Amino acid sequence: MSRERYAAVIGWGMAVPSRVITNDELAQRIDTSDEWIRTRTGIRERRVASPGESTSTFATAAGREALAMAGVDATTIDTVIVATCTPDRPFPATACTVQANLNIPRATAFDLAAACSGFVYGLTVATSLIKSGVSRRLLLIGADIFTHYINWDDRNTCVLFGDGAGAVVLEATDQPFGLIASNLSADGNLEDLMAVDAGGTRMPLTAELLAEGRQYVYMNGREIFKHAVREMSDSAMQVVQAAGLTIDDIALVIPHQANVRIIDAVARRLEIPPERVMINLDRYGNTSAASIPIALYEAAQQGRIGSGDYVLVTAFGGGLTWGSGVVRWGRPAQ
Ligand code: UT7
């Protein structure tokens, strides 16, 4: 009889641009203030990519660190997934660029587009590939450079986003580690709550569209806020139950880092105390698909999660997409 397969997290890495933009710097350009941004979002500063830096720049660096921490050779990775909605180019996949940069030979490589939910979607897809025997050792990266789509004169969006990448190495094991339950959802009827309209096949870029600013991200923040709180908390509660656990078993919740008020509202609904909720958006803003793996990385480095702990990840984003997962952190003793 074949034994059940799991996908343990055996290494993690992160990378962010060195350039920091503070709230005060933004307030010099547009009609906003450090006070408004801090109290309405929790964000104090964000990292912003420089010209010449692309999504693969940070995805590669995060991936390299995750491989080093896992102590595995790049040649043993059979699959590379980059969760991103801001790829280097429309095609080929940024995952192929990362594969080449890291000298990973002949892997399966593809991008996964689920906006800010990309890492939770990616974790589910990656774990399924390992469980089914398609993959044995896989590099999953969440990476986005949202600021390249930002209109720096639009205060509704420019104060919220930052850039970066986070990565994990997953490895097949017969011990119950890694993602043990997850659920994913989307509601395409809400696709226009947040989008970049121009530059795709529906609306190829023209000089007129550029002049109208249709290459920039727009969103209905207030509407997204309401959906985010409801969908994240509902899916988080469901996934904890599906894992056969209760909230008391969760060592740390790692929510998508979009707005501290959204995170607080979700934590209240889950009835989990603030000390068991990870928040680092004050330093990075919303880094989209990178936000959960960056927060996982920092939580692990700070000793807030250790091997065998149950971690609850939950995210929402453009699409709308959302989803949650319970991860048993770390790797089995060898
Ligand atoms: O990963 C998914 C990405 N999307 C999101 O995370 C969006 C989720 N939504 C949010 O985080 C919040 O809705 C925002 C932070 C975007 C906005 O906060 P809010 O409390 O929902 O504010 P609001 O949109 O209701 O706006 C309140 C006021 C408005 O002024 P009036 O109409 O009341 O006079 C805005 O014009 O705040 C104004 N405002 C600002 N003021 C100073 C909006 N942005 C700014 C700003 N600085 N940057």
mmCIF file of C-alpha atoms and ligand atoms in Angstrom:
data_model
loop_
_atom_site.group_PDB
_atom_site.id
_atom_site.type_symbol
_atom_site.label_atom_id
_atom_site.label_comp_id
_atom_site.label_asym_id
_atom_site.label_seq_id
_atom_site.Cartn_x
_atom_site.Cartn_y
_atom_site.Cartn_z
ATOM 1 C CA MET A 1 0.000 0.000 0.000
ATOM 2 C CA SER A 2 1.466 3.396 -0.914
ATOM 3 C CA ARG A 3 1.984 5.804 1.986
ATOM 4 C CA GLU A 4 0.462 9.273 1.997
ATOM 5 C CA ARG A 5 2.716 12.030 0.637
ATOM 6 C CA TYR A 6 3.057 15.515 2.078
ATOM 7 C CA ALA A 7 5.060 18.584 0.985
ATOM 8 C CA ALA A 8 7.232 19.899 3.833
ATOM 9 C CA VAL A 9 8.627 23.458 3.824
ATOM 10 C CA ILE A 10 12.389 22.872 4.048
ATOM 11 C CA GLY A 11 13.767 26.339 3.203
ATOM 12 C CA TRP A 12 12.660 29.933 2.888
ATOM 13 C CA GLY A 13 14.031 33.205 1.539
ATOM 14 C CA MET A 14 13.032 36.781 0.813
ATOM 15 C CA ALA A 15 14.304 39.794 -1.112
ATOM 16 C CA VAL A 16 13.134 43.413 -1.255
ATOM 17 C CA PRO A 17 14.477 46.495 -3.036
ATOM 18 C CA SER A 18 16.913 48.633 -1.067
ATOM 19 C CA ARG A 19 15.068 51.876 -1.865
ATOM 20 C CA VAL A 20 12.717 52.910 0.974
ATOM 21 C CA ILE A 21 9.898 55.417 0.439
ATOM 22 C CA THR A 22 8.411 56.809 3.648
ATOM 23 C CA ASN A 23 4.924 58.232 4.103
ATOM 24 C CA ASP A 24 6.440 61.690 4.568
ATOM 25 C CA GLU A 25 8.123 61.420 1.183
ATOM 26 C CA LEU A 26 4.764 60.644 -0.448
ATOM 27 C CA ALA A 27 3.159 63.541 1.417
ATOM 28 C CA GLN A 28 5.616 65.904 -0.241
ATOM 29 C CA ARG A 29 4.185 64.929 -3.632
ATOM 30 C CA ILE A 30 0.473 64.335 -3.092
ATOM 31 C CA ASP A 31 -2.310 65.468 -0.775
ATOM 32 C CA THR A 32 -1.842 62.905 2.018
ATOM 33 C CA SER A 33 -0.099 62.655 5.385
ATOM 34 C CA ASP A 34 1.897 60.175 7.424
ATOM 35 C CA GLU A 35 -0.909 60.299 9.986
ATOM 36 C CA TRP A 36 -3.635 59.393 7.448
ATOM 37 C CA ILE A 37 -1.648 56.532 5.946
ATOM 38 C CA ARG A 38 -0.610 55.106 9.340
ATOM 39 C CA THR A 39 -4.044 55.243 10.928
ATOM 40 C CA ARG A 40 -6.010 54.094 7.857
ATOM 41 C CA THR A 41 -3.608 51.369 6.677
ATOM 42 C CA GLY A 42 -0.850 50.703 9.254
ATOM 43 C CA ILE A 43 1.835 51.365 6.629
ATOM 44 C CA ARG A 44 4.875 53.519 7.549
ATOM 45 C CA GLU A 45 7.143 52.861 4.580
ATOM 46 C CA ARG A 46 7.505 50.591 1.566
ATOM 47 C CA ARG A 47 10.309 49.226 -0.634
ATOM 48 C CA VAL A 48 10.256 50.344 -4.251
ATOM 49 C CA ALA A 49 12.088 48.775 -7.180
ATOM 50 C CA SER A 50 14.430 50.963 -9.192
ATOM 51 C CA PRO A 51 14.397 51.164 -12.984
ATOM 52 C CA GLY A 52 16.195 48.080 -14.262
ATOM 53 C CA GLU A 53 14.962 45.913 -11.396
ATOM 54 C CA SER A 54 12.207 43.516 -12.426
ATOM 55 C CA THR A 55 10.123 40.834 -10.750
ATOM 56 C CA SER A 56 12.713 38.154 -11.571
ATOM 57 C CA THR A 57 15.427 40.214 -9.816
ATOM 58 C CA PHE A 58 13.816 39.704 -6.422
ATOM 59 C CA ALA A 59 12.273 36.305 -7.220
ATOM 60 C CA THR A 60 15.735 34.997 -8.069
ATOM 61 C CA ALA A 61 17.338 36.409 -4.913
ATOM 62 C CA ALA A 62 14.572 35.030 -2.679
ATOM 63 C CA GLY A 63 14.766 31.659 -4.425
ATOM 64 C CA ARG A 64 18.534 31.513 -4.021
ATOM 65 C CA GLU A 65 18.267 32.135 -0.283
ATOM 66 C CA ALA A 66 15.538 29.502 0.112
ATOM 67 C CA LEU A 67 17.672 26.897 -1.694
ATOM 68 C CA ALA A 68 20.675 27.746 0.484
ATOM 69 C CA MET A 69 18.653 27.480 3.670
ATOM 70 C CA ALA A 70 17.181 24.154 2.544
ATOM 71 C CA GLY A 71 20.736 22.999 1.858
ATOM 72 C CA VAL A 72 19.738 21.543 -1.486
ATOM 73 C CA ASP A 73 21.446 21.809 -4.824
ATOM 74 C CA ALA A 74 19.577 23.748 -7.532
ATOM 75 C CA THR A 75 19.947 20.746 -9.849
ATOM 76 C CA THR A 76 17.591 18.726 -7.618
ATOM 77 C CA ILE A 77 14.646 21.129 -8.068
ATOM 78 C CA ASP A 78 12.151 19.686 -10.550
ATOM 79 C CA THR A 79 9.518 22.471 -10.546
ATOM 80 C CA VAL A 80 9.610 26.283 -10.333
ATOM 81 C CA ILE A 81 6.393 28.221 -9.764
ATOM 82 C CA VAL A 82 6.327 32.006 -9.601
ATOM 83 C CA ALA A 83 3.070 33.433 -8.267
ATOM 84 C CA THR A 84 2.885 36.923 -9.756
ATOM 85 C CA CYS A 85 0.548 39.279 -11.554
ATOM 86 C CA THR A 86 3.408 41.598 -12.509
ATOM 87 C CA PRO A 87 5.634 39.311 -14.599
ATOM 88 C CA ASP A 88 8.834 40.563 -16.248
ATOM 89 C CA ARG A 89 7.122 40.277 -19.637
ATOM 90 C CA PRO A 90 3.722 38.989 -20.920
ATOM 91 C CA PHE A 91 5.676 35.903 -21.953
ATOM 92 C CA PRO A 92 7.774 33.877 -21.434
ATOM 93 C CA ALA A 93 6.940 33.086 -17.826
ATOM 94 C CA THR A 94 9.048 34.806 -15.174
ATOM 95 C CA ALA A 95 9.490 31.309 -13.701
ATOM 96 C CA CYS A 96 11.610 30.414 -16.767
ATOM 97 C CA THR A 97 13.850 33.444 -16.174
ATOM 98 C CA VAL A 98 14.252 32.474 -12.515
ATOM 99 C CA GLN A 99 14.992 28.876 -13.484
ATOM 100 C CA ALA A 100 17.776 30.057 -15.811
ATOM 101 C CA ASN A 101 19.157 32.532 -13.248
ATOM 102 C CA LEU A 102 19.385 29.811 -10.596
ATOM 103 C CA ASN A 103 20.841 27.194 -12.978
ATOM 104 C CA ILE A 104 17.987 24.787 -12.377
ATOM 105 C CA PRO A 105 18.120 22.384 -15.322
ATOM 106 C CA ARG A 106 15.065 21.030 -17.148
ATOM 107 C CA ALA A 107 12.484 21.837 -14.517
ATOM 108 C CA THR A 108 8.786 22.390 -15.036
ATOM 109 C CA ALA A 109 8.440 26.187 -14.817
ATOM 110 C CA PHE A 110 5.334 28.340 -14.921
ATOM 111 C CA ASP A 111 3.739 31.492 -13.499
ATOM 112 C CA LEU A 112 0.513 31.522 -11.539
ATOM 113 C CA ALA A 113 -1.689 34.622 -11.588
ATOM 114 C CA ALA A 114 -4.000 35.077 -8.604
ATOM 115 C CA ALA A 115 -2.929 38.604 -7.603
ATOM 116 C CA CYS A 116 -2.457 38.985 -3.833
ATOM 117 C CA SER A 117 -3.799 35.450 -3.243
ATOM 118 C CA GLY A 118 -1.053 34.058 -5.487
ATOM 119 C CA PHE A 119 1.072 32.500 -2.769
ATOM 120 C CA VAL A 120 -1.852 30.665 -1.131
ATOM 121 C CA TYR A 121 -3.002 29.456 -4.559
ATOM 122 C CA GLY A 122 0.610 28.487 -5.340
ATOM 123 C CA LEU A 123 1.012 26.554 -2.114
ATOM 124 C CA THR A 124 -2.075 24.504 -2.951
ATOM 125 C CA VAL A 125 -0.989 23.807 -6.539
ATOM 126 C CA ALA A 126 2.588 23.008 -5.464
ATOM 127 C CA THR A 127 1.445 20.655 -2.709
ATOM 128 C CA SER A 128 -0.902 18.894 -5.133
ATOM 129 C CA LEU A 129 1.970 18.358 -7.586
ATOM 130 C CA ILE A 130 4.049 16.791 -4.840
ATOM 131 C CA LYS A 131 1.200 14.696 -3.434
ATOM 132 C CA SER A 132 0.411 13.304 -6.886
ATOM 133 C CA GLY A 133 4.041 12.342 -7.471
ATOM 134 C CA VAL A 134 4.554 14.816 -10.345
ATOM 135 C CA SER A 135 7.163 16.718 -8.296
ATOM 136 C CA ARG A 136 9.563 15.737 -5.513
ATOM 137 C CA ARG A 137 11.280 19.013 -4.729
ATOM 138 C CA LEU A 138 9.819 22.338 -5.767
ATOM 139 C CA LEU A 139 10.631 26.046 -5.557
ATOM 140 C CA LEU A 140 7.573 28.260 -4.984
ATOM 141 C CA ILE A 141 8.046 32.021 -5.137
ATOM 142 C CA GLY A 142 5.577 34.863 -4.590
ATOM 143 C CA ALA A 143 6.901 38.021 -6.269
ATOM 144 C CA ASP A 144 5.393 41.295 -7.423
ATOM 145 C CA ILE A 145 6.474 44.761 -8.472
ATOM 146 C CA PHE A 146 3.217 46.615 -8.177
ATOM 147 C CA THR A 147 4.874 50.018 -8.112
ATOM 148 C CA HIS A 148 5.574 49.805 -11.860
ATOM 149 C CA TYR A 149 1.774 49.972 -12.315
ATOM 150 C CA ILE A 150 1.234 52.782 -9.845
ATOM 151 C CA ASN A 151 0.220 56.303 -10.714
ATOM 152 C CA TRP A 152 2.236 58.222 -8.127
ATOM 153 C CA ASP A 153 -0.315 61.054 -8.304
ATOM 154 C CA ASP A 154 -3.218 58.768 -7.295
ATOM 155 C CA ARG A 155 -3.442 58.827 -3.506
ATOM 156 C CA ASN A 156 -6.043 56.034 -3.533
ATOM 157 C CA THR A 157 -3.415 53.520 -4.614
ATOM 158 C CA CYS A 158 0.124 54.876 -4.396
ATOM 159 C CA VAL A 159 0.294 54.850 -0.594
ATOM 160 C CA LEU A 160 -0.604 51.145 -0.383
ATOM 161 C CA PHE A 161 1.830 49.087 -2.412
ATOM 162 C CA GLY A 162 5.456 47.978 -2.157
ATOM 163 C CA ASP A 163 7.672 45.497 -3.995
ATOM 164 C CA GLY A 164 9.417 42.259 -3.075
ATOM 165 C CA ALA A 165 9.586 38.483 -3.224
ATOM 166 C CA GLY A 166 9.412 35.545 -0.847
ATOM 167 C CA ALA A 167 10.209 31.906 -1.583
ATOM 168 C CA VAL A 168 9.878 28.434 -0.092
ATOM 169 C CA VAL A 169 11.334 25.070 -1.031
ATOM 170 C CA LEU A 170 8.870 22.199 -0.686
ATOM 171 C CA GLU A 171 9.945 18.566 -0.513
ATOM 172 C CA ALA A 172 8.033 15.281 -0.578
ATOM 173 C CA THR A 173 7.823 13.472 2.742
ATOM 174 C CA ASP A 174 5.625 10.783 4.282
ATOM 175 C CA GLN A 175 5.383 12.749 7.545
ATOM 176 C CA PRO A 176 2.446 15.150 8.045
ATOM 177 C CA PHE A 177 4.211 18.469 7.379
ATOM 178 C CA GLY A 178 3.480 21.335 5.029
ATOM 179 C CA LEU A 179 0.038 22.309 3.759
ATOM 180 C CA ILE A 180 -2.459 19.991 5.417
ATOM 181 C CA ALA A 181 -5.685 21.746 4.363
ATOM 182 C CA SER A 182 -6.596 24.607 2.057
ATOM 183 C CA ASN A 183 -9.467 26.218 0.239
ATOM 184 C CA LEU A 184 -9.375 28.580 -2.717
ATOM 185 C CA SER A 185 -12.106 30.743 -4.220
ATOM 186 C CA ALA A 186 -12.707 33.458 -6.761
ATOM 187 C CA ASP A 187 -15.599 35.619 -7.900
ATOM 188 C CA GLY A 188 -14.956 36.949 -11.389
ATOM 189 C CA ASN A 189 -18.119 39.066 -11.200
ATOM 190 C CA LEU A 190 -16.022 41.374 -9.021
ATOM 191 C CA GLU A 191 -13.138 41.600 -11.515
ATOM 192 C CA ASP A 192 -13.475 45.362 -11.908
ATOM 193 C CA LEU A 193 -13.045 46.197 -8.210
ATOM 194 C CA MET A 194 -9.331 46.256 -8.834
ATOM 195 C CA ALA A 195 -7.499 45.995 -12.154
ATOM 196 C CA VAL A 196 -5.027 47.295 -14.689
ATOM 197 C CA ASP A 197 -7.080 47.755 -17.873
ATOM 198 C CA ALA A 198 -4.569 48.454 -20.600
ATOM 199 C CA GLY A 199 -1.654 46.359 -21.798
ATOM 200 C CA GLY A 200 -3.427 43.015 -22.172
ATOM 201 C CA THR A 201 -5.211 41.505 -25.168
ATOM 202 C CA ARG A 202 -8.526 43.153 -24.296
ATOM 203 C CA MET A 203 -7.015 46.592 -24.498
ATOM 204 C CA PRO A 204 -3.569 46.592 -26.138
ATOM 205 C CA LEU A 205 -1.488 49.643 -25.272
ATOM 206 C CA THR A 206 -1.843 52.679 -27.497
ATOM 207 C CA ALA A 207 -0.524 56.212 -27.156
ATOM 208 C CA GLU A 208 -4.086 57.365 -26.348
ATOM 209 C CA LEU A 209 -4.529 54.820 -23.559
ATOM 210 C CA LEU A 210 -1.156 55.747 -22.099
ATOM 211 C CA ALA A 211 -2.139 59.418 -22.161
ATOM 212 C CA GLU A 212 -5.351 58.489 -20.292
ATOM 213 C CA GLY A 213 -3.317 56.588 -17.673
ATOM 214 C CA ARG A 214 -5.090 53.268 -18.359
ATOM 215 C CA GLN A 215 -1.826 51.368 -17.716
ATOM 216 C CA TYR A 216 -2.153 52.094 -14.000
ATOM 217 C CA VAL A 217 -3.826 50.064 -11.286
ATOM 218 C CA TYR A 218 -7.180 51.342 -10.029
ATOM 219 C CA MET A 219 -9.377 49.988 -7.288
ATOM 220 C CA ASN A 220 -12.473 50.458 -5.197
ATOM 221 C CA GLY A 221 -10.786 50.191 -1.807
ATOM 222 C CA ARG A 222 -13.883 50.430 0.342
ATOM 223 C CA GLU A 223 -15.712 47.594 -1.479
ATOM 224 C CA ILE A 224 -12.631 45.362 -1.476
ATOM 225 C CA PHE A 225 -12.218 46.008 2.253
ATOM 226 C CA LYS A 226 -15.668 44.558 2.998
ATOM 227 C CA HIS A 227 -15.188 41.471 0.845
ATOM 228 C CA ALA A 228 -11.685 40.931 2.228
ATOM 229 C CA VAL A 229 -12.780 40.797 5.858
ATOM 230 C CA ARG A 230 -15.697 38.468 5.191
ATOM 231 C CA GLU A 231 -14.021 36.079 2.749
ATOM 232 C CA MET A 232 -10.713 35.804 4.593
ATOM 233 C CA SER A 233 -12.285 35.102 7.955
ATOM 234 C CA ASP A 234 -14.876 32.646 6.559
ATOM 235 C CA SER A 235 -12.311 30.695 4.536
ATOM 236 C CA ALA A 236 -9.850 30.728 7.456
ATOM 237 C CA MET A 237 -12.453 29.285 9.829
ATOM 238 C CA GLN A 238 -13.392 26.618 7.291
ATOM 239 C CA VAL A 239 -9.806 25.561 6.661
ATOM 240 C CA VAL A 240 -8.979 25.250 10.359
ATOM 241 C CA GLN A 241 -11.985 22.958 10.729
ATOM 242 C CA ALA A 242 -11.010 20.989 7.602
ATOM 243 C CA ALA A 243 -7.572 20.438 9.147
ATOM 244 C CA GLY A 244 -9.256 18.911 12.202
ATOM 245 C CA LEU A 245 -7.995 21.755 14.408
ATOM 246 C CA THR A 246 -9.364 24.675 16.390
ATOM 247 C CA ILE A 247 -8.079 28.250 16.473
ATOM 248 C CA ASP A 248 -6.336 27.420 19.771
ATOM 249 C CA ASP A 249 -4.056 25.034 17.846
ATOM 250 C CA ILE A 250 -2.821 27.809 15.537
ATOM 251 C CA ALA A 251 0.566 29.183 16.616
ATOM 252 C CA LEU A 252 0.434 32.158 14.251
ATOM 253 C CA VAL A 253 -1.932 33.604 11.651
ATOM 254 C CA ILE A 254 -0.137 35.030 8.639
ATOM 255 C CA PRO A 255 -2.681 37.149 6.779
ATOM 256 C CA HIS A 256 -2.065 38.937 3.494
ATOM 257 C CA GLN A 257 -0.570 42.282 4.474
ATOM 258 C CA ALA A 258 -2.870 44.836 2.816
ATOM 259 C CA ASN A 259 -4.293 46.929 5.631
ATOM 260 C CA VAL A 260 -3.901 46.556 9.398
ATOM 261 C CA ARG A 261 -7.593 47.353 9.874
ATOM 262 C CA ILE A 262 -8.519 44.387 7.636
ATOM 263 C CA ILE A 263 -6.133 42.165 9.614
ATOM 264 C CA ASP A 264 -7.540 43.331 12.967
ATOM 265 C CA ALA A 265 -11.104 42.721 11.797
ATOM 266 C CA VAL A 266 -10.241 39.204 10.595
ATOM 267 C CA ALA A 267 -8.442 38.445 13.885
ATOM 268 C CA ARG A 268 -11.488 39.615 15.862
ATOM 269 C CA ARG A 269 -13.781 37.355 13.833
ATOM 270 C CA LEU A 270 -11.413 34.411 14.347
ATOM 271 C CA GLU A 271 -11.199 35.291 18.045
ATOM 272 C CA ILE A 272 -7.428 35.042 17.980
ATOM 273 C CA PRO A 273 -5.363 37.415 20.155
ATOM 274 C CA PRO A 274 -3.102 40.006 18.456
ATOM 275 C CA GLU A 275 0.107 38.325 19.677
ATOM 276 C CA ARG A 276 -0.728 35.341 17.466
ATOM 277 C CA VAL A 277 -1.175 37.477 14.322
ATOM 278 C CA MET A 278 1.796 38.423 12.125
ATOM 279 C CA ILE A 279 1.984 42.036 10.975
ATOM 280 C CA ASN A 280 4.899 43.504 9.039
ATOM 281 C CA LEU A 281 3.111 45.757 6.555
ATOM 282 C CA ASP A 282 4.337 48.808 8.458
ATOM 283 C CA ARG A 283 7.710 48.261 6.745
ATOM 284 C CA TYR A 284 6.677 46.865 3.352
ATOM 285 C CA GLY A 285 3.121 47.959 2.492
ATOM 286 C CA ASN A 286 1.125 45.549 0.348
ATOM 287 C CA THR A 287 3.593 43.441 -1.631
ATOM 288 C CA SER A 288 0.828 41.378 -3.284
ATOM 289 C CA ALA A 289 1.859 37.726 -3.841
ATOM 290 C CA ALA A 290 5.080 38.333 -1.880
ATOM 291 C CA SER A 291 3.368 39.454 1.317
ATOM 292 C CA ILE A 292 2.685 36.042 2.904
ATOM 293 C CA PRO A 293 6.074 34.434 2.100
ATOM 294 C CA ILE A 294 7.902 37.561 3.336
ATOM 295 C CA ALA A 295 5.854 37.481 6.548
ATOM 296 C CA LEU A 296 6.458 33.717 6.910
ATOM 297 C CA TYR A 297 10.183 34.336 6.502
ATOM 298 C CA GLU A 298 10.280 37.053 9.158
ATOM 299 C CA ALA A 299 8.088 35.055 11.551
ATOM 300 C CA ALA A 300 10.481 32.102 11.260
ATOM 301 C CA GLN A 301 13.585 34.303 11.645
ATOM 302 C CA GLN A 302 12.062 35.918 14.732
ATOM 303 C CA GLY A 303 11.330 32.501 16.255
ATOM 304 C CA ARG A 304 7.578 33.127 16.216
ATOM 305 C CA ILE A 305 7.054 29.821 14.412
ATOM 306 C CA GLY A 306 9.031 26.645 14.879
ATOM 307 C CA SER A 307 9.082 23.137 13.486
ATOM 308 C CA GLY A 308 5.772 21.351 14.022
ATOM 309 C CA ASP A 309 3.772 24.548 14.624
ATOM 310 C CA TYR A 310 0.497 25.067 12.792
ATOM 311 C CA VAL A 311 0.417 28.295 10.782
ATOM 312 C CA LEU A 312 -2.760 29.703 9.244
ATOM 313 C CA VAL A 313 -2.274 31.661 6.008
ATOM 314 C CA THR A 314 -5.141 33.638 4.504
ATOM 315 C CA ALA A 315 -5.264 36.033 1.560
ATOM 316 C CA PHE A 316 -7.476 37.975 -0.820
ATOM 317 C CA GLY A 317 -6.769 39.972 -3.934
ATOM 318 C CA GLY A 318 -7.787 41.112 -7.381
ATOM 319 C CA GLY A 319 -10.067 38.767 -9.255
ATOM 320 C CA LEU A 320 -11.498 38.772 -6.691
ATOM 321 C CA THR A 321 -9.564 35.802 -5.414
ATOM 322 C CA TRP A 322 -9.180 34.527 -1.876
ATOM 323 C CA GLY A 323 -8.149 31.465 0.045
ATOM 324 C CA SER A 324 -6.653 30.038 3.225
ATOM 325 C CA GLY A 325 -4.379 27.219 4.242
ATOM 326 C CA VAL A 326 -3.094 25.480 7.356
ATOM 327 C CA VAL A 327 0.617 24.718 7.157
ATOM 328 C CA ARG A 328 2.496 22.491 9.583
ATOM 329 C CA TRP A 329 5.767 24.367 9.575
ATOM 330 C CA GLY A 330 9.239 22.900 9.200
ATOM 331 C CA ARG A 331 10.621 19.538 8.201
ATOM 332 C CA PRO A 332 10.490 16.091 9.763
ATOM 333 C CA ALA A 333 13.478 15.104 11.919
ATOM 334 C CA GLN A 334 15.936 13.167 9.751
HETATM 335 O O1 UT7 B 1 -4.529 43.278 -1.852
HETATM 336 C C1 UT7 B 1 -5.746 43.869 -2.231
HETATM 337 C C2 UT7 B 1 -5.511 45.312 -2.499
HETATM 338 N N1 UT7 B 1 -6.570 46.178 -2.108
HETATM 339 C C3 UT7 B 1 -6.730 46.602 -0.858
HETATM 340 O O2 UT7 B 1 -6.035 46.213 0.033
HETATM 341 C C4 UT7 B 1 -7.789 47.634 -0.601
HETATM 342 C C5 UT7 B 1 -8.496 47.459 0.695
HETATM 343 N N2 UT7 B 1 -9.041 48.717 1.127
HETATM 344 C C6 UT7 B 1 -8.353 49.555 1.958
HETATM 345 O O3 UT7 B 1 -7.274 49.233 2.412
HETATM 346 C C7 UT7 B 1 -9.011 50.861 2.333
HETATM 347 O O4 UT7 B 1 -10.317 50.920 1.799
HETATM 348 C C8 UT7 B 1 -8.200 52.121 1.852
HETATM 349 C C9 UT7 B 1 -6.926 52.245 2.674
HETATM 350 C C10 UT7 B 1 -7.880 51.977 0.380
HETATM 351 C C11 UT7 B 1 -9.022 53.370 2.074
HETATM 352 O O5 UT7 B 1 -9.395 53.474 3.439
HETATM 353 P P1 UT7 B 1 -10.911 53.814 3.808
HETATM 354 O O6 UT7 B 1 -10.964 53.952 5.277
HETATM 355 O O7 UT7 B 1 -11.786 52.792 3.156
HETATM 356 O O8 UT7 B 1 -11.071 55.244 3.183
HETATM 357 P P2 UT7 B 1 -12.119 55.742 2.088
HETATM 358 O O9 UT7 B 1 -11.829 55.143 0.757
HETATM 359 O O10 UT7 B 1 -13.493 55.569 2.648
HETATM 360 O O11 UT7 B 1 -11.765 57.287 2.042
HETATM 361 C C12 UT7 B 1 -11.930 58.139 3.185
HETATM 362 C C13 UT7 B 1 -11.429 59.524 2.816
HETATM 363 C C14 UT7 B 1 -11.918 60.000 1.463
HETATM 364 O O12 UT7 B 1 -12.205 61.371 1.585
HETATM 365 P P3 UT7 B 1 -13.740 61.884 1.732
HETATM 366 O O13 UT7 B 1 -14.427 61.381 0.510
HETATM 367 O O14 UT7 B 1 -14.227 61.253 2.990
HETATM 368 O O15 UT7 B 1 -13.564 63.353 1.803
HETATM 369 C C15 UT7 B 1 -10.720 59.802 0.562
HETATM 370 O O16 UT7 B 1 -10.707 60.719 -0.520
HETATM 371 O O17 UT7 B 1 -9.997 59.500 2.729
HETATM 372 C C16 UT7 B 1 -9.587 60.078 1.492
HETATM 373 N N3 UT7 B 1 -8.320 59.468 1.090
HETATM 374 C C17 UT7 B 1 -7.122 59.910 1.493
HETATM 375 N N4 UT7 B 1 -6.767 60.937 2.286
HETATM 376 C C18 UT7 B 1 -5.445 61.127 2.525
HETATM 377 C C19 UT7 B 1 -8.139 58.376 0.289
HETATM 378 N N5 UT7 B 1 -6.828 58.114 0.170
HETATM 379 C C20 UT7 B 1 -6.175 59.060 0.897
HETATM 380 C C21 UT7 B 1 -4.819 59.299 1.175
HETATM 381 N N6 UT7 B 1 -4.509 60.341 1.988
HETATM 382 N N7 UT7 B 1 -3.833 58.533 0.663
#
